[in-house]
Amino acid sequence: MTDLADVNYFADEAITQNPYEYFDFLRMQGPVTREPHHGVVAVTGYQEVMAAFKDHATFSAVNAIGGPFPPLPFEPVGDDISELIEAHRHQFPIAEHMVVMDPPHHEKARSLLAKLLTPRRLQENEDYMWQLADHQLDTFLDRGRCEFLADYAKPFATSAIIDLLGVPAEDRGDFLAALGAGAVKHDGDRVGALDGEPVGLDPLRYLDDRFAGYLTERRREPREDVLSGMATAGYPDGSIPPIAEVVKPATFLFAAGQETVTKLLSAAVQTLGDHPEYQQQLRDNPKLIPAFIEEALRMHSPTKVDFRLVRTTTTFGGVELKAGTVVMLCLAAANRDPAKFDDPHEFRLDRKNVREHIAFGRGIHTCAGAPLARVEGQITVRRLLERTRDITIDASVHGEPGRRHYDYVPTFLLRGLTELHIEFTPKDN
Amino acid sequence: MPAERKRLLVDPQLCEGHALCIEIAPEIFTVSDDDVATGIEHPTDDQLEAVQAAIDACPRGAISITDDREDPRP
């Protein structure tokens, strides 16, 4: 058995398959504790992760995605590295995206996206989302079995965002193929891979030209879609952003919404298969589906960790953190902190505080697409349950109940199944 | 004796209309057409638990509650 104290979280494949025992081990050392291989300080306590999210003056998001990779482009000197961060900001991975920006630039960039994906706005698209779910189910339902990620989750997640943004019908095939939901295989699981390779500078740069074209058209002639909302949005100071600055949030919405939603949907369906009692319960009472999705987010947080860089030397959770320390906020650990959630490793439909999970992060950087992810999850579970009976995990692939085997993506960043084979009886319409 | 009560605030700059507060406590919060939530200004004691749940769930940390001492004397 591996000694958990020696684990290299950033390279250990076994830990990617079951990170929770390791997170519990870390939390037992202290909610804020240094790991031995990269000197990264792991935050595993719920309260501490919340506090770090809130304190964006001390914790810069400049390294949010890459964490220790690549190493800092400068040598931290002194107890305040604000100037060094700003001088080298452009050298950090995906520096052009809001996820790694700090105030005040972050507020400006985010304002272009704010309020475009609210539950109220999404309700206007709900009919379409239902049709989309049904259309995707139609492609395999009568087979009585499927590989849920390829047959449903990936194409559904991609189509939902393509439609919502307003990508023209004639371009959709290209997008689906480019994003791996069509025939072409892609490399989305490279982000957070275990070989220490940094995130590409901008994995979706090739989409920028397309989006620049759409946004220019919509600035001229706005329509009823999210791209039009972005194209016509002004900055809070009233100025009109150049198209190039609107392109980045548009492509990022794509990047962030594919893999993560696929992972949420497959975790939810895996839970239905492994806990058949929920199937009838949710069929009888669809009002429970939102809580079911929230609990799936808590238990199987698709983004395991989020990084910050200590800007000014501070004492945090009893640990002195020098300016320049890389901090790893372990969302998946915080969501299973026993001080916050009773029986944290149990899936429970009746948690009163389930909405307090932080699978989407918190504060100024909280996931802007969260309302969309929630709706996609709710509609998927609802339509799947309404159109099938007896969903089971395919034992010929994953093993019998109690001896199941699932493979998860081997990255330190994301948590999700690589495949999910299920069987079911289609219901007569 | 000055009346002691609580004042509920939703920061309109921070709120992005994720609407979890409305799910948790529809009797306390509403969301406007421009997707900013507002709450009852002075929640009653028996509403405070729901208010706290909304504060704890708000993705943006936009909700707060403060003591609001109102002195009725001129």
Short mmCIF file of C-alpha atoms in Angstrom, two decimals:
data_model
loop_
_atom_site.label_atom_id
_atom_site.label_comp_id
_atom_site.label_asym_id
_atom_site.label_seq_id
_atom_site.Cartn_x
_atom_site.Cartn_y
_atom_site.Cartn_z
CA MET A 1 0.00 0.00 0.00
CA THR A 2 1.20 3.49 -0.82
CA ASP A 3 2.15 5.66 2.08
CA LEU A 4 -0.11 8.65 1.63
CA ALA A 5 2.53 10.97 3.11
CA ASP A 6 4.79 10.26 0.11
CA VAL A 7 2.17 10.68 -2.58
CA ASN A 8 2.93 13.03 -5.44
CA TYR A 9 -0.54 14.37 -6.11
CA PHE A 10 0.56 15.80 -9.44
CA ALA A 11 1.90 12.54 -10.85
CA ASP A 12 0.26 9.63 -9.06
CA GLU A 13 -2.18 7.78 -11.28
CA ALA A 14 -3.70 5.75 -8.44
CA ILE A 15 -4.68 8.95 -6.61
CA THR A 16 -6.52 10.17 -9.70
CA GLN A 17 -8.64 7.03 -9.54
CA ASN A 18 -9.53 7.65 -5.90
CA PRO A 19 -8.53 11.08 -4.65
CA TYR A 20 -10.84 11.16 -1.64
CA GLU A 21 -8.79 9.03 0.73
CA TYR A 22 -5.80 11.24 0.00
CA PHE A 23 -7.79 14.42 0.53
CA ASP A 24 -9.00 13.05 3.89
CA PHE A 25 -5.40 12.27 4.79
CA LEU A 26 -4.33 15.81 3.94
CA ARG A 27 -7.19 17.30 5.96
CA MET A 28 -6.14 15.20 8.95
CA GLN A 29 -2.68 16.81 8.76
CA GLY A 30 -4.50 20.14 8.90
CA PRO A 31 -6.97 22.02 6.72
CA VAL A 32 -4.00 23.96 5.29
CA THR A 33 -0.98 21.74 4.71
CA ARG A 34 2.09 21.61 2.49
CA GLU A 35 2.55 18.68 0.10
CA PRO A 36 6.10 17.39 -0.21
CA HIS A 37 6.80 17.33 -3.94
CA HIS A 38 6.13 20.80 -5.27
CA GLY A 39 5.76 22.72 -2.03
CA VAL A 40 2.15 23.39 -2.93
CA VAL A 41 -0.03 24.23 0.05
CA ALA A 42 -3.22 22.18 -0.09
CA VAL A 43 -6.39 23.63 1.44
CA THR A 44 -8.88 20.86 2.21
CA GLY A 45 -11.13 22.38 4.89
CA TYR A 46 -14.45 23.84 3.74
CA GLN A 47 -14.17 27.02 5.82
CA GLU A 48 -10.59 27.60 4.73
CA VAL A 49 -11.34 27.16 1.02
CA MET A 50 -14.24 29.60 1.38
CA ALA A 51 -12.01 32.11 3.16
CA ALA A 52 -9.37 31.91 0.42
CA PHE A 53 -11.96 32.42 -2.32
CA LYS A 54 -13.24 35.49 -0.51
CA ASP A 55 -9.81 37.05 0.07
CA HIS A 56 -8.85 37.83 -3.51
CA ALA A 57 -6.57 40.62 -2.32
CA THR A 58 -4.23 38.06 -0.74
CA PHE A 59 -4.79 35.17 -3.14
CA SER A 60 -4.24 35.98 -6.82
CA ALA A 61 -5.98 33.81 -9.44
CA VAL A 62 -3.12 34.27 -11.93
CA ASN A 63 -2.18 30.56 -11.68
CA ALA A 64 -5.75 29.25 -11.22
CA ILE A 65 -5.56 26.51 -13.84
CA GLY A 66 -1.90 25.48 -13.96
CA GLY A 67 -0.93 25.56 -10.30
CA PRO A 68 2.73 24.53 -10.09
CA PHE A 69 3.05 24.05 -13.88
CA PRO A 70 4.92 25.72 -15.37
CA PRO A 71 7.02 27.02 -12.46
CA LEU A 72 6.62 30.72 -11.71
CA PRO A 73 8.16 32.88 -14.44
CA PHE A 74 9.93 34.93 -11.74
CA GLU A 75 11.69 34.45 -8.41
CA PRO A 76 9.41 35.69 -5.61
CA VAL A 77 11.17 38.35 -3.55
CA GLY A 78 9.84 40.01 -0.41
CA ASP A 79 6.44 39.90 1.23
CA ASP A 80 4.45 41.51 -1.56
CA ILE A 81 4.86 40.22 -5.11
CA SER A 82 2.02 42.25 -6.65
CA GLU A 83 4.38 44.09 -8.99
CA LEU A 84 6.10 40.88 -10.06
CA ILE A 85 2.74 39.28 -10.81
CA GLU A 86 1.67 42.20 -12.98
CA ALA A 87 5.04 42.36 -14.75
CA HIS A 88 4.87 38.66 -15.65
CA ARG A 89 1.14 38.11 -15.92
CA HIS A 90 1.27 37.61 -19.69
CA GLN A 91 3.63 34.63 -19.20
CA PHE A 92 1.07 32.59 -17.26
CA PRO A 93 -1.00 29.98 -19.11
CA ILE A 94 -4.25 31.27 -20.63
CA ALA A 95 -3.49 34.79 -19.37
CA GLU A 96 -6.06 36.18 -21.80
CA HIS A 97 -8.96 34.47 -20.02
CA MET A 98 -10.89 35.89 -17.09
CA VAL A 99 -10.42 32.78 -14.95
CA VAL A 100 -6.84 33.87 -14.22
CA MET A 101 -7.49 37.62 -13.97
CA ASP A 102 -7.60 39.64 -10.77
CA PRO A 103 -9.56 42.80 -9.95
CA PRO A 104 -10.05 45.29 -11.48
CA HIS A 105 -9.48 43.65 -14.91
CA HIS A 106 -11.44 40.60 -13.89
CA GLU A 107 -14.58 42.61 -13.11
CA LYS A 108 -14.37 44.28 -16.48
CA ALA A 109 -13.99 41.03 -18.42
CA ARG A 110 -16.64 39.25 -16.41
CA SER A 111 -19.18 42.01 -16.93
CA LEU A 112 -19.45 40.91 -20.57
CA LEU A 113 -20.66 37.49 -19.52
CA ALA A 114 -22.61 38.35 -16.41
CA LYS A 115 -26.33 37.71 -16.49
CA LEU A 116 -26.31 35.94 -19.84
CA LEU A 117 -26.77 32.48 -18.37
CA THR A 118 -29.10 33.12 -15.45
CA PRO A 119 -31.88 30.66 -14.64
CA ARG A 120 -34.38 33.24 -15.85
CA ARG A 121 -32.66 33.62 -19.23
CA LEU A 122 -32.22 29.86 -19.56
CA GLN A 123 -35.89 29.26 -18.97
CA GLU A 124 -36.52 30.91 -22.32
CA ASN A 125 -34.42 28.16 -23.90
CA GLU A 126 -35.83 25.30 -21.91
CA ASP A 127 -38.09 23.92 -24.65
CA TYR A 128 -35.12 23.72 -26.93
CA MET A 129 -33.01 21.98 -24.29
CA TRP A 130 -35.74 19.36 -23.85
CA GLN A 131 -35.83 18.75 -27.59
CA LEU A 132 -32.08 18.50 -27.65
CA ALA A 133 -32.06 15.93 -24.84
CA ASP A 134 -34.79 13.92 -26.57
CA HIS A 135 -33.06 14.10 -29.90
CA GLN A 136 -29.85 12.75 -28.38
CA LEU A 137 -31.74 9.99 -26.54
CA ASP A 138 -33.48 9.04 -29.82
CA THR A 139 -30.12 8.16 -31.35
CA PHE A 140 -29.61 5.12 -29.09
CA LEU A 141 -32.63 4.49 -26.88
CA ASP A 142 -34.02 1.52 -28.80
CA ARG A 143 -30.69 -0.30 -28.51
CA GLY A 144 -31.32 -0.64 -24.76
CA ARG A 145 -27.71 0.17 -23.98
CA CYS A 146 -25.16 2.90 -24.56
CA GLU A 147 -21.80 4.31 -23.67
CA PHE A 148 -23.21 7.34 -21.97
CA LEU A 149 -20.35 9.81 -22.52
CA ALA A 150 -19.96 9.38 -26.28
CA ASP A 151 -23.60 8.60 -27.04
CA TYR A 152 -25.16 11.30 -24.91
CA ALA A 153 -23.17 13.51 -22.54
CA LYS A 154 -20.55 14.94 -24.90
CA PRO A 155 -22.79 15.68 -27.88
CA PHE A 156 -25.54 17.01 -25.62
CA ALA A 157 -23.24 19.33 -23.66
CA THR A 158 -21.67 20.64 -26.85
CA SER A 159 -24.94 21.11 -28.70
CA ALA A 160 -26.52 22.91 -25.75
CA ILE A 161 -23.82 25.58 -25.64
CA ILE A 162 -23.60 25.84 -29.42
CA ASP A 163 -27.29 26.54 -29.59
CA LEU A 164 -27.38 28.88 -26.66
CA LEU A 165 -24.58 30.99 -28.06
CA GLY A 166 -26.22 31.05 -31.46
CA VAL A 167 -23.68 29.31 -33.68
CA PRO A 168 -25.24 29.13 -37.18
CA ALA A 169 -26.64 25.74 -38.18
CA GLU A 170 -24.25 25.33 -41.09
CA ASP A 171 -21.22 25.64 -38.77
CA ARG A 172 -22.41 23.25 -36.07
CA GLY A 173 -20.93 20.12 -37.60
CA ASP A 174 -17.50 21.73 -37.57
CA PHE A 175 -17.87 22.75 -33.96
CA LEU A 176 -19.03 19.32 -32.85
CA ALA A 177 -16.10 17.70 -34.61
CA ALA A 178 -13.58 20.23 -33.33
CA LEU A 179 -14.81 19.82 -29.77
CA GLY A 180 -14.67 16.06 -29.85
CA ALA A 181 -18.38 15.42 -29.67
CA GLY A 182 -18.53 14.29 -33.27
CA ALA A 183 -16.48 11.71 -35.09
CA VAL A 184 -13.08 13.24 -34.34
CA LYS A 185 -11.32 12.21 -31.15
CA HIS A 186 -9.83 15.04 -29.15
CA ASP A 187 -7.48 15.71 -26.34
CA GLY A 188 -9.54 17.51 -23.75
CA ASP A 189 -8.21 15.39 -20.92
CA ARG A 190 -4.74 16.86 -21.34
CA VAL A 191 -5.56 19.74 -19.02
CA GLY A 192 -4.05 18.74 -15.69
CA ALA A 193 -2.30 15.66 -17.10
CA LEU A 194 0.17 13.93 -14.82
CA ASP A 195 3.36 14.65 -16.75
CA GLY A 196 3.63 18.24 -15.54
CA GLU A 197 3.01 19.71 -18.96
CA PRO A 198 1.55 23.20 -18.65
CA VAL A 199 -1.87 24.00 -20.02
CA GLY A 200 -1.59 25.20 -23.61
CA LEU A 201 -1.47 28.92 -24.03
CA ASP A 202 -4.95 28.96 -25.40
CA PRO A 203 -6.40 25.59 -26.41
CA LEU A 204 -9.28 27.18 -28.26
CA ARG A 205 -7.42 29.86 -30.15
CA TYR A 206 -8.55 28.34 -33.44
CA LEU A 207 -12.14 29.22 -32.55
CA ASP A 208 -11.30 32.89 -32.05
CA ASP A 209 -11.68 33.82 -35.73
CA ARG A 210 -15.07 32.18 -35.93
CA PHE A 211 -16.30 33.96 -32.85
CA ALA A 212 -14.86 37.28 -33.95
CA GLY A 213 -16.95 36.92 -37.12
CA TYR A 214 -20.16 36.04 -35.27
CA LEU A 215 -19.70 38.83 -32.75
CA THR A 216 -19.05 41.43 -35.45
CA GLU A 217 -22.23 40.38 -37.26
CA ARG A 218 -24.25 40.57 -34.07
CA ARG A 219 -22.94 43.93 -33.08
CA ARG A 220 -24.34 45.12 -36.39
CA GLU A 221 -27.54 43.13 -36.20
CA PRO A 222 -28.32 41.76 -32.73
CA ARG A 223 -30.45 38.61 -32.44
CA GLU A 224 -32.01 36.73 -29.57
CA ASP A 225 -28.95 34.76 -28.48
CA VAL A 226 -26.13 34.86 -25.98
CA LEU A 227 -23.55 35.99 -28.54
CA SER A 228 -25.71 39.03 -29.27
CA GLY A 229 -25.85 39.76 -25.54
CA MET A 230 -22.07 39.65 -25.41
CA ALA A 231 -21.59 41.63 -28.63
CA THR A 232 -23.78 44.48 -27.42
CA ALA A 233 -22.64 44.56 -23.77
CA GLY A 234 -20.68 47.61 -22.64
CA TYR A 235 -18.09 47.75 -19.92
CA PRO A 236 -19.31 49.07 -16.54
CA ASP A 237 -17.73 52.46 -17.35
CA GLY A 238 -19.93 52.71 -20.45
CA SER A 239 -17.18 52.10 -23.01
CA ILE A 240 -17.65 49.58 -25.82
CA PRO A 241 -15.12 46.73 -25.74
CA PRO A 242 -13.18 45.89 -28.89
CA ILE A 243 -14.42 42.64 -30.48
CA ALA A 244 -11.12 40.93 -29.62
CA GLU A 245 -11.91 41.36 -25.91
CA VAL A 246 -15.37 39.82 -26.30
CA VAL A 247 -14.02 36.82 -28.18
CA LYS A 248 -12.16 35.48 -25.14
CA PRO A 249 -15.14 35.03 -22.83
CA ALA A 250 -17.07 33.46 -25.72
CA THR A 251 -14.41 30.83 -26.42
CA PHE A 252 -13.87 30.28 -22.72
CA LEU A 253 -17.54 29.51 -22.24
CA PHE A 254 -16.99 26.73 -24.73
CA ALA A 255 -13.81 25.47 -23.15
CA ALA A 256 -15.20 25.43 -19.63
CA GLY A 257 -18.59 23.98 -20.45
CA GLN A 258 -17.74 20.80 -22.35
CA GLU A 259 -15.63 18.51 -20.23
CA THR A 260 -17.03 19.60 -16.91
CA VAL A 261 -20.69 19.17 -17.84
CA THR A 262 -19.93 15.78 -19.43
CA LYS A 263 -18.40 14.73 -16.12
CA LEU A 264 -21.37 15.98 -14.11
CA LEU A 265 -23.90 14.20 -16.36
CA SER A 266 -22.03 10.90 -16.27
CA ALA A 267 -21.59 11.06 -12.48
CA ALA A 268 -25.34 11.64 -12.10
CA VAL A 269 -26.24 8.67 -14.32
CA GLN A 270 -23.63 6.47 -12.64
CA THR A 271 -25.33 7.28 -9.33
CA LEU A 272 -28.73 6.31 -10.76
CA GLY A 273 -27.26 3.00 -11.92
CA ASP A 274 -25.54 2.22 -8.65
CA HIS A 275 -28.49 3.38 -6.52
CA PRO A 276 -31.55 2.12 -8.39
CA GLU A 277 -33.77 3.24 -5.51
CA TYR A 278 -33.34 6.83 -6.66
CA GLN A 279 -34.74 6.04 -10.12
CA GLN A 280 -38.31 5.47 -8.99
CA GLN A 281 -38.07 8.10 -6.29
CA LEU A 282 -37.14 10.77 -8.85
CA ARG A 283 -39.69 9.50 -11.39
CA ASP A 284 -42.42 9.75 -8.77
CA ASN A 285 -41.24 13.13 -7.58
CA PRO A 286 -39.29 15.08 -10.21
CA LYS A 287 -39.10 18.02 -7.78
CA LEU A 288 -36.27 16.10 -6.11
CA ILE A 289 -34.12 16.20 -9.24
CA PRO A 290 -32.47 19.56 -8.50
CA ALA A 291 -31.33 18.32 -5.07
CA PHE A 292 -30.10 15.12 -6.73
CA ILE A 293 -27.95 17.17 -9.12
CA GLU A 294 -26.58 19.30 -6.29
CA GLU A 295 -25.61 16.21 -4.33
CA ALA A 296 -23.96 14.74 -7.44
CA LEU A 297 -21.96 17.98 -7.72
CA ARG A 298 -20.94 17.77 -4.08
CA MET A 299 -19.95 14.10 -4.24
CA HIS A 300 -18.33 14.12 -7.67
CA SER A 301 -17.11 17.69 -8.14
CA PRO A 302 -15.87 17.71 -11.75
CA THR A 303 -13.20 20.28 -10.90
CA LYS A 304 -11.20 18.79 -8.06
CA VAL A 305 -8.86 21.68 -7.41
CA ASP A 306 -8.40 25.36 -8.21
CA PHE A 307 -5.13 27.23 -7.64
CA ARG A 308 -4.15 30.57 -6.20
CA LEU A 309 -0.85 32.40 -5.78
CA VAL A 310 -0.12 34.13 -2.47
CA ARG A 311 0.35 37.78 -3.31
CA THR A 312 1.31 39.05 0.15
CA THR A 313 2.85 37.00 2.95
CA THR A 314 0.09 35.91 5.31
CA THR A 315 -0.80 33.46 8.03
CA PHE A 316 -3.63 31.26 6.90
CA GLY A 317 -5.18 28.38 8.81
CA GLY A 318 -2.23 28.64 11.23
CA VAL A 319 0.33 28.22 8.46
CA GLU A 320 2.66 30.98 7.33
CA LEU A 321 2.39 31.41 3.58
CA LYS A 322 5.18 33.40 1.97
CA ALA A 323 4.32 35.61 -0.97
CA GLY A 324 4.79 33.43 -4.05
CA THR A 325 3.43 30.23 -2.43
CA VAL A 326 1.22 28.15 -4.74
CA VAL A 327 -2.02 27.29 -2.96
CA MET A 328 -4.29 24.47 -4.10
CA LEU A 329 -7.92 24.94 -3.11
CA CYS A 330 -9.29 21.40 -3.05
CA LEU A 331 -12.97 21.81 -3.94
CA ALA A 332 -13.55 18.07 -3.96
CA ALA A 333 -12.08 17.85 -0.45
CA ALA A 334 -14.02 20.81 0.91
CA ASN A 335 -17.19 19.24 -0.42
CA ARG A 336 -16.46 16.16 1.68
CA ASP A 337 -15.30 17.96 4.81
CA PRO A 338 -17.04 16.19 7.73
CA ALA A 339 -17.09 19.47 9.65
CA LYS A 340 -19.45 20.81 6.98
CA PHE A 341 -21.29 17.76 5.61
CA ASP A 342 -22.38 14.83 7.82
CA ASP A 343 -21.34 11.41 6.48
CA PRO A 344 -19.54 13.25 3.69
CA HIS A 345 -18.82 10.17 1.58
CA GLU A 346 -22.50 9.14 1.49
CA PHE A 347 -24.78 10.22 -1.35
CA ARG A 348 -27.87 11.62 0.36
CA LEU A 349 -30.87 13.21 -1.26
CA ASP A 350 -32.04 14.97 1.88
CA ARG A 351 -29.08 17.17 2.85
CA LYS A 352 -30.42 20.48 4.03
CA ASN A 353 -27.17 22.28 3.24
CA VAL A 354 -26.43 20.60 -0.10
CA ARG A 355 -26.57 23.93 -1.95
CA GLU A 356 -23.59 25.09 0.07
CA HIS A 357 -21.22 22.81 -1.85
CA ILE A 358 -18.50 24.68 -3.70
CA ALA A 359 -18.18 22.57 -6.84
CA PHE A 360 -18.53 25.81 -8.82
CA GLY A 361 -16.15 27.77 -6.62
CA ARG A 362 -17.26 30.88 -4.77
CA GLY A 363 -16.95 34.62 -4.91
CA ILE A 364 -15.86 36.76 -7.82
CA HIS A 365 -14.64 33.78 -9.89
CA THR A 366 -17.62 31.49 -9.26
CA CYS A 367 -18.56 29.57 -12.37
CA ALA A 368 -20.58 31.85 -14.65
CA GLY A 369 -21.95 28.77 -16.43
CA ALA A 370 -23.25 27.08 -13.28
CA PRO A 371 -26.92 27.81 -14.03
CA LEU A 372 -26.49 26.21 -17.46
CA ALA A 373 -24.75 23.15 -16.01
CA ARG A 374 -27.57 22.73 -13.50
CA VAL A 375 -30.27 22.91 -16.16
CA GLU A 376 -28.40 20.47 -18.39
CA GLY A 377 -28.14 18.05 -15.48
CA GLN A 378 -31.77 18.38 -14.46
CA ILE A 379 -33.18 17.97 -17.96
CA THR A 380 -30.94 15.01 -18.71
CA VAL A 381 -31.92 13.10 -15.58
CA ARG A 382 -35.57 13.93 -16.04
CA ARG A 383 -35.82 12.85 -19.68
CA LEU A 384 -33.69 9.76 -19.20
CA LEU A 385 -35.89 8.61 -16.33
CA GLU A 386 -39.10 9.42 -18.16
CA ARG A 387 -38.06 7.52 -21.25
CA THR A 388 -36.56 4.40 -19.70
CA ARG A 389 -37.14 1.76 -17.04
CA ASP A 390 -34.54 -0.12 -15.00
CA ILE A 391 -31.31 1.69 -15.76
CA THR A 392 -28.43 -0.57 -14.79
CA ILE A 393 -24.66 -0.39 -14.99
CA ASP A 394 -23.36 -2.80 -17.64
CA ALA A 395 -21.77 -5.49 -15.45
CA SER A 396 -19.90 -7.01 -18.41
CA VAL A 397 -17.80 -3.82 -18.53
CA HIS A 398 -17.88 -2.41 -15.01
CA GLY A 399 -18.33 -5.59 -12.92
CA GLU A 400 -21.10 -6.71 -10.58
CA PRO A 401 -22.54 -4.45 -7.84
CA GLY A 402 -20.11 -4.24 -4.94
CA ARG A 403 -17.20 -5.07 -7.26
CA ARG A 404 -17.60 -2.30 -9.76
CA HIS A 405 -14.68 -0.94 -11.66
CA TYR A 406 -14.72 2.52 -13.14
CA ASP A 407 -11.90 4.41 -14.85
CA TYR A 408 -11.49 8.12 -14.24
CA VAL A 409 -9.54 10.65 -16.28
CA PRO A 410 -5.91 10.67 -15.11
CA THR A 411 -5.55 14.37 -14.27
CA PHE A 412 -4.93 16.25 -11.06
CA LEU A 413 -7.43 18.92 -12.09
CA LEU A 414 -10.62 17.18 -13.17
CA ARG A 415 -12.64 14.25 -11.89
CA GLY A 416 -14.76 12.24 -14.26
CA LEU A 417 -15.43 8.85 -15.80
CA THR A 418 -13.68 7.93 -19.04
CA GLU A 419 -16.58 5.65 -20.01
CA LEU A 420 -19.94 4.69 -18.58
CA HIS A 421 -21.74 1.70 -20.07
CA ILE A 422 -25.37 1.42 -19.08
CA GLU A 423 -28.32 -0.79 -19.98
CA PHE A 424 -32.01 0.03 -19.72
CA THR A 425 -35.45 -0.80 -21.02
CA PRO A 426 -36.82 1.89 -23.31
CA LYS A 427 -40.32 2.97 -22.44
CA ASP A 428 -43.01 2.98 -25.13
CA ASN A 429 -43.94 6.53 -25.95
CA MET B 1 -35.75 50.88 24.27
CA PRO B 2 -34.58 51.20 20.67
CA ALA B 3 -36.08 48.50 18.48
CA GLU B 4 -33.51 45.92 17.42
CA ARG B 5 -33.91 44.28 14.09
CA LYS B 6 -31.89 42.91 11.24
CA ARG B 7 -31.32 44.46 7.87
CA LEU B 8 -30.94 42.21 4.84
CA LEU B 9 -28.81 43.40 1.94
CA VAL B 10 -28.14 42.02 -1.52
CA ASP B 11 -25.21 43.78 -3.19
CA PRO B 12 -26.49 44.62 -6.69
CA GLN B 13 -22.91 44.90 -8.03
CA LEU B 14 -22.06 41.38 -6.89
CA CYS B 15 -25.39 39.66 -7.61
CA GLU B 16 -25.49 37.93 -11.00
CA GLY B 17 -28.90 36.35 -10.70
CA HIS B 18 -27.84 32.75 -10.01
CA ALA B 19 -31.08 32.70 -7.98
CA LEU B 20 -30.16 30.09 -5.39
CA CYS B 21 -31.59 32.39 -2.73
CA ILE B 22 -34.94 32.32 -4.50
CA GLU B 23 -34.87 28.54 -4.56
CA ILE B 24 -34.05 28.40 -0.86
CA ALA B 25 -36.37 31.15 0.37
CA PRO B 26 -38.88 32.32 -2.25
CA GLU B 27 -40.85 34.07 0.51
CA ILE B 28 -37.87 36.32 1.24
CA PHE B 29 -36.09 36.89 -2.08
CA THR B 30 -37.23 37.86 -5.56
CA VAL B 31 -35.31 38.45 -8.75
CA SER B 32 -35.94 41.42 -10.98
CA ASP B 33 -36.14 41.52 -14.76
CA ASP B 34 -32.53 42.63 -14.92
CA ASP B 35 -31.49 39.54 -12.95
CA VAL B 36 -30.63 41.15 -9.65
CA ALA B 37 -32.05 39.62 -6.49
CA THR B 38 -33.61 41.66 -3.74
CA GLY B 39 -34.77 40.56 -0.32
CA ILE B 40 -37.20 41.67 2.35
CA GLU B 41 -35.51 44.60 4.04
CA HIS B 42 -36.23 43.50 7.60
CA PRO B 43 -36.68 39.74 7.88
CA THR B 44 -38.47 38.44 10.95
CA ASP B 45 -36.74 36.25 13.53
CA ASP B 46 -38.27 33.08 12.16
CA GLN B 47 -36.98 33.94 8.68
CA LEU B 48 -33.37 34.29 9.82
CA GLU B 49 -32.52 30.62 9.40
CA ALA B 50 -33.58 30.70 5.75
CA VAL B 51 -31.71 33.97 5.24
CA GLN B 52 -28.56 32.37 6.63
CA ALA B 53 -28.97 29.38 4.30
CA ALA B 54 -29.21 31.79 1.37
CA ILE B 55 -26.11 33.67 2.54
CA ASP B 56 -24.20 30.38 2.80
CA ALA B 57 -25.29 29.23 -0.66
CA CYS B 58 -24.90 32.49 -2.61
CA PRO B 59 -22.24 31.79 -5.25
CA ARG B 60 -21.11 35.38 -5.36
CA GLY B 61 -21.25 36.12 -1.64
CA ALA B 62 -23.63 38.94 -2.42
CA ILE B 63 -26.01 38.58 0.55
CA SER B 64 -25.37 39.97 4.01
CA ILE B 65 -27.31 40.69 7.14
CA THR B 66 -26.50 43.37 9.68
CA ASP B 67 -27.85 44.69 12.94
CA ASP B 68 -30.10 47.60 12.30
CA ARG B 69 -30.69 49.60 15.47
CA GLU B 70 -33.40 52.09 15.02
CA ASP B 71 -33.76 54.67 17.68
CA PRO B 72 -37.32 55.97 17.73
CA ARG B 73 -36.37 59.01 19.84
CA PRO B 74 -36.02 62.27 17.93
#
